[in-house]
Short mmCIF file of C-alpha atoms in Angstrom, two decimals:
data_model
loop_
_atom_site.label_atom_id
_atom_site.label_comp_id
_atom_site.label_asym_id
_atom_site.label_seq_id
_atom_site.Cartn_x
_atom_site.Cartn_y
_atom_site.Cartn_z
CA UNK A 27 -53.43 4.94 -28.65
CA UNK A 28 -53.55 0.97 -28.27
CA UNK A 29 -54.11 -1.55 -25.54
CA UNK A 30 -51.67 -3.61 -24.38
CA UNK A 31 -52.67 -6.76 -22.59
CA UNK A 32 -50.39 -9.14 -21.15
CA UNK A 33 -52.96 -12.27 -20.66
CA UNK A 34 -50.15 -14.35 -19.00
CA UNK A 35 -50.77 -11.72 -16.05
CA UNK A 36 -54.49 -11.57 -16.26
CA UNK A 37 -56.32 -13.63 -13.51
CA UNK A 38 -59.92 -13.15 -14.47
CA UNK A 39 -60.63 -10.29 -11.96
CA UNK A 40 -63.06 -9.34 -15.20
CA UNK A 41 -62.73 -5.42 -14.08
CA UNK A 42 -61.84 -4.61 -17.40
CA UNK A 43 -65.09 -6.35 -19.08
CA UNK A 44 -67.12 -5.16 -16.47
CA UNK A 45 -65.66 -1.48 -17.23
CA UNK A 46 -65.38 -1.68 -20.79
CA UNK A 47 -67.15 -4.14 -23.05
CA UNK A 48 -66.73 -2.94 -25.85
CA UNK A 49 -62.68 -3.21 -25.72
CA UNK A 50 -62.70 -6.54 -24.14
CA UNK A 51 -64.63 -9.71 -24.01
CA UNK A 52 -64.02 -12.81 -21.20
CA UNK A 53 -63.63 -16.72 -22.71
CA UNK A 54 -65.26 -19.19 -20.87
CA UNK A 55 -63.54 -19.43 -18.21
CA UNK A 56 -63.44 -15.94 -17.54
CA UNK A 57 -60.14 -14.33 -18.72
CA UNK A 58 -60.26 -11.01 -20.54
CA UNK A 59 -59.77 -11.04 -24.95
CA UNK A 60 -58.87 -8.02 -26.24
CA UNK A 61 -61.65 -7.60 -28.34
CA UNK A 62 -59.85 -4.42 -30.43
CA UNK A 63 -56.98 -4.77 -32.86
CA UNK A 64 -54.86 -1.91 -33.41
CA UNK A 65 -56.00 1.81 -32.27
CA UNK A 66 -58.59 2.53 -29.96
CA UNK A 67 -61.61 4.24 -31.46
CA UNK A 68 -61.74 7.91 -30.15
CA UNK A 69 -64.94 6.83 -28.39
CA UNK A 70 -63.53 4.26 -26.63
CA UNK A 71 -60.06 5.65 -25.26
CA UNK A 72 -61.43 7.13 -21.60
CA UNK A 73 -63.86 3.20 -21.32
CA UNK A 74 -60.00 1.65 -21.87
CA UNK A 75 -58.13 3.56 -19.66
CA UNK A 76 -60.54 2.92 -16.94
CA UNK A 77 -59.64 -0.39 -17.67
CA UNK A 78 -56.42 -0.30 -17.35
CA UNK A 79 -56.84 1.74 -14.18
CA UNK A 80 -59.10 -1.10 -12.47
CA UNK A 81 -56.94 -3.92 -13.48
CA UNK A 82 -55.66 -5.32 -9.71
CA UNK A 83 -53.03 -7.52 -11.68
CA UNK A 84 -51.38 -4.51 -13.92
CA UNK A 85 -52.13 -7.10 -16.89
CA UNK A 86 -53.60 -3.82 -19.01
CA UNK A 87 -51.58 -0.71 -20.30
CA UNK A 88 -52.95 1.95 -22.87
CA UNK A 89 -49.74 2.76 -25.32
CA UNK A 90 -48.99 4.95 -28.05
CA UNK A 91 -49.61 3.34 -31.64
CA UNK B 20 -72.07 -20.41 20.46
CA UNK B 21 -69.78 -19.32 22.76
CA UNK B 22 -66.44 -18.64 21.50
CA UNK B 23 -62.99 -19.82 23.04
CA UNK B 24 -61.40 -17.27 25.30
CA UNK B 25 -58.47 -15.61 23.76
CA UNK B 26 -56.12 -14.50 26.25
CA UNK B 27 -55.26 -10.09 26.12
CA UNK B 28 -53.10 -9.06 23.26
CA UNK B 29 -49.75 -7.42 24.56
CA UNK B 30 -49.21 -5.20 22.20
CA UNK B 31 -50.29 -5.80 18.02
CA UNK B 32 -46.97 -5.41 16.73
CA UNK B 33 -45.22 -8.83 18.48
CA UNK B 34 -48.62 -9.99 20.21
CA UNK B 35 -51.50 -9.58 17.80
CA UNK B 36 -54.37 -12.37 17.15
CA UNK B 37 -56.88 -11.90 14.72
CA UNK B 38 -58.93 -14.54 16.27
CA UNK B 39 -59.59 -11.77 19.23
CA UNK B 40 -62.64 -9.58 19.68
CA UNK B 41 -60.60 -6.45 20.35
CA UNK B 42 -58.78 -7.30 16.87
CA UNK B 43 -62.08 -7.64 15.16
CA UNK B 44 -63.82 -4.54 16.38
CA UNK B 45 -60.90 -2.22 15.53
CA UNK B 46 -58.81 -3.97 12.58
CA UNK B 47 -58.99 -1.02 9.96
CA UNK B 48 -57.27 1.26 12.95
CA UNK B 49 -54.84 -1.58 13.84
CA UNK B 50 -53.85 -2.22 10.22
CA UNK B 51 -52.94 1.76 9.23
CA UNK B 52 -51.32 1.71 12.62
CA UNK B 53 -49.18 -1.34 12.01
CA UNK B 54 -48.34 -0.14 8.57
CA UNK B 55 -46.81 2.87 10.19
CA UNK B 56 -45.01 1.55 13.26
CA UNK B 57 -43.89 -1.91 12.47
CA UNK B 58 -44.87 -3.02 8.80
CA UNK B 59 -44.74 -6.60 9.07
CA UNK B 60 -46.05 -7.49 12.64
CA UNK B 61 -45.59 -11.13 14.36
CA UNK B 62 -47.46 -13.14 17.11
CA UNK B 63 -45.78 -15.92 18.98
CA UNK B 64 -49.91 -17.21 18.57
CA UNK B 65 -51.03 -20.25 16.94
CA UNK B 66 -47.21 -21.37 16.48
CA UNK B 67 -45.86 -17.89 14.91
CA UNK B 68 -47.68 -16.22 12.63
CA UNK B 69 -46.70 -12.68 10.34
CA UNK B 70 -49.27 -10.27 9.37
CA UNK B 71 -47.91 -7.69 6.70
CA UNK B 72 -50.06 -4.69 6.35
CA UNK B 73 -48.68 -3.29 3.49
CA UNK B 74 -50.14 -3.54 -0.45
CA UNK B 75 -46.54 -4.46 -1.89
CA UNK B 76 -45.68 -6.90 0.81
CA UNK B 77 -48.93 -8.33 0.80
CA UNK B 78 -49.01 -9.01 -2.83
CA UNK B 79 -45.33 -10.35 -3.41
CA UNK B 80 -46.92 -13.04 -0.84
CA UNK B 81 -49.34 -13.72 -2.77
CA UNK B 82 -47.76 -13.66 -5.86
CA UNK B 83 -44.49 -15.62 -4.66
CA UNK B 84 -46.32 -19.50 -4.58
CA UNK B 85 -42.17 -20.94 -4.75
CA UNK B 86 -41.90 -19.99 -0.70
CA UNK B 87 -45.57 -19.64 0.41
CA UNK B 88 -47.46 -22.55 -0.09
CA UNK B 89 -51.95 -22.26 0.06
CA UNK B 90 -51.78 -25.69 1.97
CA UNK B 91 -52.44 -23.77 4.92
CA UNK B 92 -55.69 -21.44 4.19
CA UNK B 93 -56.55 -20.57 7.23
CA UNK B 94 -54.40 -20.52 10.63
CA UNK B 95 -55.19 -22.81 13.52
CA UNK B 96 -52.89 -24.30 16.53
CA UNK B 97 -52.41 -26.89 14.03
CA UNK B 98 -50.31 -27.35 10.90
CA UNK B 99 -52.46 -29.07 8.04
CA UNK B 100 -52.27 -32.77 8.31
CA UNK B 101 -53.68 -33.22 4.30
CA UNK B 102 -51.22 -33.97 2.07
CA UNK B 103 -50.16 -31.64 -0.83
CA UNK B 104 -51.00 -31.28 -3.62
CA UNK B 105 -54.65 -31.22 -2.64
CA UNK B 106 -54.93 -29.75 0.52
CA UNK B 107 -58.40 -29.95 2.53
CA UNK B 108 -60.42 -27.94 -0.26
CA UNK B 109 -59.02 -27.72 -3.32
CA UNK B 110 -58.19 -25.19 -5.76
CA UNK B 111 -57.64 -22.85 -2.19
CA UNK B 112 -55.38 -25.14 -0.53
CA UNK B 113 -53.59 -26.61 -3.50
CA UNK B 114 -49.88 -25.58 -5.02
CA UNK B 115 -48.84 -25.80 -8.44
CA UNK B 116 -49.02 -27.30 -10.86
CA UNK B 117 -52.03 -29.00 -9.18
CA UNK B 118 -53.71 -25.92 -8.02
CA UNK B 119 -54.52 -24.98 -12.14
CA UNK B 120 -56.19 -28.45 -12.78
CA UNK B 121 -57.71 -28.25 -9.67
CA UNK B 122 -58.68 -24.65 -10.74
CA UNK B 123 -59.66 -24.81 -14.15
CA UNK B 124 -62.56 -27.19 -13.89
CA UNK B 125 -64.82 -24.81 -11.81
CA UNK B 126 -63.86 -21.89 -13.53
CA UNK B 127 -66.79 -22.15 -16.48
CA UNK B 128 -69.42 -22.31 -13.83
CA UNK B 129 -68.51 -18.48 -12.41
CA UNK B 130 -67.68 -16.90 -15.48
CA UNK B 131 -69.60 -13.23 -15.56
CA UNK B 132 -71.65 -14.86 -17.74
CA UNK B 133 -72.61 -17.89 -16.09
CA UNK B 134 -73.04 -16.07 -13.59
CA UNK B 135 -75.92 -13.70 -14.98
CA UNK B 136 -77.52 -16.49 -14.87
CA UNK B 137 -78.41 -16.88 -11.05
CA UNK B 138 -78.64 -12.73 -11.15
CA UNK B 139 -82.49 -13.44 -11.31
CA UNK B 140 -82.50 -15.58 -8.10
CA UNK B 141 -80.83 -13.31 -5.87
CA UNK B 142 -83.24 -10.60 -6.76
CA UNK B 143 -85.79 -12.85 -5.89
CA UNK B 144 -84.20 -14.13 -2.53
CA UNK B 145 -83.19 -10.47 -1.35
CA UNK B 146 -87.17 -9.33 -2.17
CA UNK B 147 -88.59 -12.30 -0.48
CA UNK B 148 -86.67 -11.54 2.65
CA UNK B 149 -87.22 -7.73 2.24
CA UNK B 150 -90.99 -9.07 2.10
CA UNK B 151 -90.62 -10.45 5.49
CA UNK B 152 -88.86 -7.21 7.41
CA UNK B 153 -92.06 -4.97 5.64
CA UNK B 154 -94.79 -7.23 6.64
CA UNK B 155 -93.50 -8.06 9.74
CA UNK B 156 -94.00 -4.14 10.93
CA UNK B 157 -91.06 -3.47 12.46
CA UNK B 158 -89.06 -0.48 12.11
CA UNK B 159 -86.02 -2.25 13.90
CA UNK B 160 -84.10 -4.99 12.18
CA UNK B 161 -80.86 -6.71 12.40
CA UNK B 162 -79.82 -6.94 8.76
CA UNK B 163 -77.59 -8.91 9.75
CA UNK B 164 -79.70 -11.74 11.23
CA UNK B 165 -82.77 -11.43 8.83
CA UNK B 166 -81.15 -9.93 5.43
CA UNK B 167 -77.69 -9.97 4.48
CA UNK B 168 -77.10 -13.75 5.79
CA UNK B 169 -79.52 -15.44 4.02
CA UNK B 170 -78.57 -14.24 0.14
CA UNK B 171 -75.21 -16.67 -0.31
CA UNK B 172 -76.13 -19.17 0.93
CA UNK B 173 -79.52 -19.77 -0.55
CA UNK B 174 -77.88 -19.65 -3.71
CA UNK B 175 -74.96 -21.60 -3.01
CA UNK B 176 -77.89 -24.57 -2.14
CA UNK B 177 -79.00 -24.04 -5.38
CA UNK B 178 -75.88 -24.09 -7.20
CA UNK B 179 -75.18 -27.33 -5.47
CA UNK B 180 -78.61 -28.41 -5.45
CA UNK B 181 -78.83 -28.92 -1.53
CA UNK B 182 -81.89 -27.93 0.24
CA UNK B 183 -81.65 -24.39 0.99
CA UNK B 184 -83.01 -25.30 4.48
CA UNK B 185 -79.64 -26.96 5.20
CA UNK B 186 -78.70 -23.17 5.58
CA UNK B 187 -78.57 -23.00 8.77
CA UNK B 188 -76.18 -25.76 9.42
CA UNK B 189 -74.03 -25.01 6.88
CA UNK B 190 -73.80 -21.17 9.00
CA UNK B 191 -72.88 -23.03 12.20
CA UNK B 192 -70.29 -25.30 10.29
CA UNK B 193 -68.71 -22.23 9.02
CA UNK B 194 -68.45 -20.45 11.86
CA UNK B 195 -66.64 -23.58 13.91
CA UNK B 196 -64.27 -23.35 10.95
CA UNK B 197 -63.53 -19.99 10.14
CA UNK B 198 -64.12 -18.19 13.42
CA UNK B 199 -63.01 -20.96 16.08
CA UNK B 200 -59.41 -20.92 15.57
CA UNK B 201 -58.87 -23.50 18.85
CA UNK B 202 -60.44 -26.95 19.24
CA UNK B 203 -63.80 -27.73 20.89
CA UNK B 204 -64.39 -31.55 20.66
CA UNK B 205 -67.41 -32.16 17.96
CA UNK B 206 -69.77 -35.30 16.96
CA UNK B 207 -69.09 -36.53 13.77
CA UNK B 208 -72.42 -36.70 12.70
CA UNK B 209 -72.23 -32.43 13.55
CA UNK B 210 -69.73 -31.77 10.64
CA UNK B 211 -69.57 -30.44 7.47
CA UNK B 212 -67.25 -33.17 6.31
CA UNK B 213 -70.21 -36.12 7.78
CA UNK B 214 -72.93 -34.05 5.54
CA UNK B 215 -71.06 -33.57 2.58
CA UNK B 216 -70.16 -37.37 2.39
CA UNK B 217 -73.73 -38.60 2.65
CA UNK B 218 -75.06 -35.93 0.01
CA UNK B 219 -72.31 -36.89 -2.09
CA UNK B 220 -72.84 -40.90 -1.62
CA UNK B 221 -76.65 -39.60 -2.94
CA UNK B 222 -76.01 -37.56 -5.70
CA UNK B 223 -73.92 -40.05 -7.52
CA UNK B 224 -77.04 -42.70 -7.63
CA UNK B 225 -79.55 -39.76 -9.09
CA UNK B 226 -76.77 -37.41 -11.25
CA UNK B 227 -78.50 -33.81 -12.35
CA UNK B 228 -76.92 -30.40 -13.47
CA UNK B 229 -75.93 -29.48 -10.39
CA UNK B 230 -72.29 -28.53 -9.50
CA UNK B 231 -72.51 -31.73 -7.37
CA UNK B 232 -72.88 -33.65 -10.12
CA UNK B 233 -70.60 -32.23 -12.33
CA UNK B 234 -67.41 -32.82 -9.69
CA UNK B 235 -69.16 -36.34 -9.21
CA UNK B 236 -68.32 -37.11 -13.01
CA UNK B 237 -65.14 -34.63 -14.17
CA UNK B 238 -62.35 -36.19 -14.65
CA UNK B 239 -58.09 -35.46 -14.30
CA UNK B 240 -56.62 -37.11 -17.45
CA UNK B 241 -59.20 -40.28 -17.75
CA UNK B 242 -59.27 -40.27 -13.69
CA UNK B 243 -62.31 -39.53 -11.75
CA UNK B 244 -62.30 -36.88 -9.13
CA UNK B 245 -61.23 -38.72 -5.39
CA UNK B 246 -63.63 -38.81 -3.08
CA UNK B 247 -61.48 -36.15 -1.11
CA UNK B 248 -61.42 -34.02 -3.84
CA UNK B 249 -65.42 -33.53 -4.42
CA UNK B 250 -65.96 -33.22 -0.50
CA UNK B 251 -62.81 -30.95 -0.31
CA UNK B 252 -64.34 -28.07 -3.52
CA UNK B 253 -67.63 -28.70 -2.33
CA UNK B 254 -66.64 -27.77 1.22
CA UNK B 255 -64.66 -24.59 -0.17
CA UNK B 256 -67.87 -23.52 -2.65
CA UNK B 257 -69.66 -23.53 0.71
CA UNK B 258 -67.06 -21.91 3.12
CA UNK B 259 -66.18 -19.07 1.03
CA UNK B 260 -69.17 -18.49 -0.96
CA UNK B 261 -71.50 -18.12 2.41
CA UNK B 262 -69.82 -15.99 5.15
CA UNK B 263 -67.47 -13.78 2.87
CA UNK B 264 -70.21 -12.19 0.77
CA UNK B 265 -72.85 -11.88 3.77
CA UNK B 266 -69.81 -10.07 4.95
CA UNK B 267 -69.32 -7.73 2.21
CA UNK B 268 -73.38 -7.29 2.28
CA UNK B 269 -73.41 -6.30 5.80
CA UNK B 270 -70.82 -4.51 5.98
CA UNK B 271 -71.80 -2.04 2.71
CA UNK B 272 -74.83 -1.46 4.67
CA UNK B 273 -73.46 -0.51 8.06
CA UNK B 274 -71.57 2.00 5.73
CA UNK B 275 -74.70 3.46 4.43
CA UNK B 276 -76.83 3.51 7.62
CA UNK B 277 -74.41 6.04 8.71
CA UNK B 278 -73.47 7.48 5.52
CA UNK B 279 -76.79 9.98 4.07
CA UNK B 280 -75.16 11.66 1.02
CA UNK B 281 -73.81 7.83 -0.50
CA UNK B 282 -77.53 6.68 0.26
CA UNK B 283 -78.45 10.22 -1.72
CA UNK B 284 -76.03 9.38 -4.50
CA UNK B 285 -76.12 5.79 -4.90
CA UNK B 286 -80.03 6.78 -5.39
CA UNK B 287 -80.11 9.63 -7.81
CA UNK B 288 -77.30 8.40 -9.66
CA UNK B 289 -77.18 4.81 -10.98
CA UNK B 290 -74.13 5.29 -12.74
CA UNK B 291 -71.92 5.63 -9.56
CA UNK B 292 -73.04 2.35 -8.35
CA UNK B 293 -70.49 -0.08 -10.09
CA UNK B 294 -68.04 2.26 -8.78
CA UNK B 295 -69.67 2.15 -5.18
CA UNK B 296 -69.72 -1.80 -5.31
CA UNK B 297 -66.19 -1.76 -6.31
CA UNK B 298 -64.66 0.69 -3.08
CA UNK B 299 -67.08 -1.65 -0.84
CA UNK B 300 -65.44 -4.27 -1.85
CA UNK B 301 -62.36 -1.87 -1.15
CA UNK B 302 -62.87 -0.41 1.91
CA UNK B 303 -64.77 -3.54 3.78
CA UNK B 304 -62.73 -6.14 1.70
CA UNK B 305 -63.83 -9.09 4.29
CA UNK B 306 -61.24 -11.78 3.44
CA UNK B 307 -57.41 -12.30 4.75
CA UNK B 308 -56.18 -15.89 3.38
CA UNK B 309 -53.47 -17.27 4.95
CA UNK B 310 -50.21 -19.03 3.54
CA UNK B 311 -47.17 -20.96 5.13
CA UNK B 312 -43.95 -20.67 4.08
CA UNK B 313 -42.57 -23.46 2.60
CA UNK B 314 -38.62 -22.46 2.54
CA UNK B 315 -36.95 -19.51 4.39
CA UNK B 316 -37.24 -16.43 2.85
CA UNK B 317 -38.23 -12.60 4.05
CA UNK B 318 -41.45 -10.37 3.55
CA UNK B 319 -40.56 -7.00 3.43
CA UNK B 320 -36.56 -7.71 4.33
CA UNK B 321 -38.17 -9.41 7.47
CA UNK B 322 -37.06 -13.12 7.65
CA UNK B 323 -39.82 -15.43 7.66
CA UNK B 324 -38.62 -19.60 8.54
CA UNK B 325 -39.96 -22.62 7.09
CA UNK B 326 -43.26 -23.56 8.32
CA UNK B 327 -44.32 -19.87 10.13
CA UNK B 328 -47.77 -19.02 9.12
CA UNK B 329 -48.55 -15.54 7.19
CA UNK B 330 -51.90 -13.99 6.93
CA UNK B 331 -52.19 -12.10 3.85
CA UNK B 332 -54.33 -8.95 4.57
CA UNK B 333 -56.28 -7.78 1.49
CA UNK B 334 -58.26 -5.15 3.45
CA UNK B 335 -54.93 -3.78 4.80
CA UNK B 336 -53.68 -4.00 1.70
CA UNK B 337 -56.00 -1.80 0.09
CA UNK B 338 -55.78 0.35 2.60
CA UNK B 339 -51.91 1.35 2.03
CA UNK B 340 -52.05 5.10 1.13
CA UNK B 341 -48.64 3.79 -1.05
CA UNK B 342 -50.95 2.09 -3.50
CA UNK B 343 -54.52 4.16 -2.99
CA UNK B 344 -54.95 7.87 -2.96
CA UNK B 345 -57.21 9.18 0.08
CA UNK B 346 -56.91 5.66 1.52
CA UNK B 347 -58.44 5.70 4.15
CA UNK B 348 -61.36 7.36 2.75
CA UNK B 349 -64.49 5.88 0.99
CA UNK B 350 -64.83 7.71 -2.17
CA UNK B 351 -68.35 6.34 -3.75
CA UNK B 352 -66.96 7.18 -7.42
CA UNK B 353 -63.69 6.14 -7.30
CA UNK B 354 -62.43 5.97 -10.84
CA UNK B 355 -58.96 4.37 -10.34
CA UNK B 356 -59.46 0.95 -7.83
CA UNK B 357 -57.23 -1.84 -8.23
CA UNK B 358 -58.38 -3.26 -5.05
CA UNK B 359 -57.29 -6.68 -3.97
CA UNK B 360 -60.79 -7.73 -1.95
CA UNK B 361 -60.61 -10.91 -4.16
CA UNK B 362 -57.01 -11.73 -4.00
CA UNK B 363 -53.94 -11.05 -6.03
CA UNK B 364 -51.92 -13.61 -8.01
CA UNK B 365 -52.98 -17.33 -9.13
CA UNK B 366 -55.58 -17.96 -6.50
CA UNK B 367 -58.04 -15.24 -7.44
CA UNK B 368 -61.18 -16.02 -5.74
CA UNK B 369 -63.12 -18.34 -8.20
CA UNK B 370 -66.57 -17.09 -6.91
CA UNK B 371 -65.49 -13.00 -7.50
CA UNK B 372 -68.24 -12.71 -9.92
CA UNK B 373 -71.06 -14.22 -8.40
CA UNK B 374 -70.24 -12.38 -5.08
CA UNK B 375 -70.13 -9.03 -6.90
CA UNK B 376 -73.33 -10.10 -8.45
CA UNK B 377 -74.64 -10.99 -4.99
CA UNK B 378 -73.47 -7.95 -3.11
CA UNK B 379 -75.00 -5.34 -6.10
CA UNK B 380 -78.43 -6.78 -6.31
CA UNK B 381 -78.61 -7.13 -2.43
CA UNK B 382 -77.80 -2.99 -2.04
CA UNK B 383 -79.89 -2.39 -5.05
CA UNK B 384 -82.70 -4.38 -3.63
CA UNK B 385 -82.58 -2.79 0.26
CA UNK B 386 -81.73 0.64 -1.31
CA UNK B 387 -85.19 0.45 -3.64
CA UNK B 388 -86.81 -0.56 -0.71
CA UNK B 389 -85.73 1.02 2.10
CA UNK B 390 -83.60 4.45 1.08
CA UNK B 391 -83.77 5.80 4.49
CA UNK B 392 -82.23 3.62 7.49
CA UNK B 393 -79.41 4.09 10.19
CA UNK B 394 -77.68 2.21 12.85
CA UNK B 395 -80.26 1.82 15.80
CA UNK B 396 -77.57 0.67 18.36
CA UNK B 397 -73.84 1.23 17.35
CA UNK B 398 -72.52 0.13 20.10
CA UNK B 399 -74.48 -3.39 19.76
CA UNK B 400 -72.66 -4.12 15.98
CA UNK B 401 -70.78 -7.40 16.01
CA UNK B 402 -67.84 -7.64 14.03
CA UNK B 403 -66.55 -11.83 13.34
CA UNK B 404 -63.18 -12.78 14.66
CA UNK B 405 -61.00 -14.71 12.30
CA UNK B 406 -60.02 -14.07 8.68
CA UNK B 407 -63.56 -13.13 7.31
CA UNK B 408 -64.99 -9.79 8.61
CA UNK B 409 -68.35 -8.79 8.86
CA UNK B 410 -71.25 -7.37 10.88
CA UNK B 411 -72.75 -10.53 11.99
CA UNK B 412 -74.91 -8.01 14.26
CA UNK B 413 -76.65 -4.95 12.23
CA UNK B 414 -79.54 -3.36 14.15
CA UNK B 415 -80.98 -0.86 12.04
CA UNK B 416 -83.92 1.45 11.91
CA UNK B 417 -85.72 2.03 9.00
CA UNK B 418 -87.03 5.75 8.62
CA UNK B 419 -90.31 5.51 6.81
CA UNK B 420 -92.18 8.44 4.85
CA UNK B 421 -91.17 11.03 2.98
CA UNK B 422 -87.32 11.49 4.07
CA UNK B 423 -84.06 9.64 2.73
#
């Protein structure tokens, strides 16, 4: 599985870094960065979904590779 | 402060006012009511105004900025007489393309991590005032009145730099705007607009690194900031950063003084409670902005004409059992909450992260300190009028000893 973030959708809501920091960072002025390239680590799969489930703009979607 | 008179609501689906007591008290009800019987609801009031209640409706609003335009915040009698693209407190009341200049220059001061910042200050504030209620003795408090208003807005002061004694002023300034929807003639001297312009005048002889100061120097391609524009943000950091989160506060803890097994949990298990901020800021979302439409259009397949006001409510929104499971329900560990408390679409409330800060250390804070505490007199809570919604009177008792 991979994330798929659509940053032209994101408005900084930051429920995804809150939720999962390891999968994505914020810049300064508070917009998500995908912080993983390529598949999710095992580990990190259920952190990204929540992600994506929290994200009030739909901006985040977890994909098959 | 008295408040104006509203005359009795008809009915809510052609008749409603949010500016009414009756509205306040029972808005949850009358939103999942509305939602059901007439989806997009209208009031001849304050020169036509539509209130959709449902989360789709509410967010193609939001997200549509070609037909609604943010020059109209919040709804009065009167039509705004500031001229786009500003608006009276920009980024809220601005339009694109303005609106993301206007935007982007406050954004680095309430990133999560600028904000972690100021974490340390509102633990400080919410213990000094917890101080207070446990020396004082008393086992009945208003929460409202001696807790939950005083976090924002002493931090807000000290964002800006003003003296947080100026609190209480900026409180009645905010209610005259947000809650007083008619006129009631006012000094000069009494405003908000009169004190901003003589701290401002000040700050630029004796610049620090303050927000203040930063507006007083930024500049728009080589341009300073107008004088407008500095009053105008400063006015909005104030406006929305006081009454919305004392809201939120207040109203997260008139959930748990009646609520013993979230006190339990939120207690024993530290792990639900970023998931218990979150469906507070769900289930007692405090703000409804309001838009006016700019060009003819519908909301819902309801037509909507040129200059009509629309309130955009986010509680309803997150209410709609289309959009959340068990809706109408507070689930404390709710895993999947795309709430819209702080918006939806470009104007994304710039202060989300320090109000989420705000709101967990002040529950953290009263839930350390006092674990065991109920409404006193239900009947006596006060819910505001207007498009912020809070407790603005909490009497609680706090149950000492062994229980909770």
């Amino acid at each position: 599985m991979k994330v798929k973030y659509e940053r032209e959708a994101c408005q900084g809501h930051n429920r995804c870094y809150m939720l999962a920091p390891e999968v994505f960072d914020t810049d300064d002025e508070g917009y998500a960065i995908l912080r993983i390239d390529g598949a999710i680590p095992a580990e990190l799969e259920e952190k990204a979904q929540l992600a994506a489930d929290n994200c009030p703009e739909y901006a985040i979607e977890i994909v098959a590779d | 402060m008295t408040d104006v008179e509203r005359p009795p609501i008809r009915d809510w689906e052609t008749d409603f006012d949010h500016g009414h007591p009756d509205y306040a008290a029972a808005a949850p009800e009358i939103w999942d009511q509305l939602r059901e019987s007439c989806p997009v609801a209208h009031t001849d009031r304050y020169g036509g105004t539509w209130l959709p209640t449902r989360y789709d409706d509410v967010s193609a609003v939001a997200h549509d900025t070609d037909h609604f335009s943010s020059l109209g915040a919040v709804v009065s009698e009167w039509k705004p007489d500031i001229p786009p693209p500003m608006g009276y407190a920009p980024p809220i009341t601005s339009d694109p393309p303005f609106h993301a200049i206007a935007r982007r220059m406050l954004l680095q001061f309430f990133s999560p991590k600028a904000i972690n910042a100021w974490e340390k200050v509102a633990r400080e504030t919410s213990r000094e005032l917890l101080d207070e209620i446990e020396t004082s003795g008393a086992s009945e408090v208003d929460a409202a009145e001696q807790y939950t208003q005083h976090i924002p807005v002493r931090i807000i002061a000290d964002m800006l730099d003003l003296p947080r004694e100026d609190g209480d002023k900026f409180r009645v300034w905010i209610h005259r705007i947000l809650e007083q929807t008619s006129s009631q003639p006012v000094e000069w001297e009494d405003t908000l607009d009169y004190y901003l312009q003589h701290k401002i005048a000040e700050r630029r002889q004796n610049l620090g690194d303050d927000l203040i100061s930063y507006l007083c120097q930024v500049e728009i391609e080589g341009v300073p900031l107008l004088d407008e524009h500095v009053r105008g943000t400063i006015a909005l950091l104030i406006i929305a950063g006081i009454d919305t989160t004392w809201s939120a506060i207040g109203a997260s803890l008139w959930h748990l003084a009646q609520n013993p097994d979230d006190r339990r949990r939120w207690v024993d298990d530290p792990a639900v409670q970023p998931f218990a901020v979150e469906e507070f800021l769900r289930f007692y979302a405090p703000v409804t902005m309001a838009r006016l439409v700019s060009e003819d259009t519908e909301i819902g397949g309801c037509p909507v004409a040129e200059n009509d006001w629309v309130l955009l409510p986010f509680p309803a929104a997150n209410r709609d059992p289309e959009a959340f499971e068990q809706a109408d329900e507070f689930v404390i560990d709710r895993a999947r909450n795309r709430h819209s408390a702080f918006g939806l679409g470009i104007h994304r409330c710039v202060g989300s992260n320090l109000a989420r800060m705000e709101l967990t250390v002040a529950i953290e804070e009263w839930m350390a300190r006092f674990p065991d505490f109920e409404l006193s007199d239900p009947d006596s809570v006060r819910w505001s009028t207007g498009q912020v919604r809070g407790p603005r009177t909490l009497p609680v008792r706090i149950n000492k000893g062994e229980a909770g």
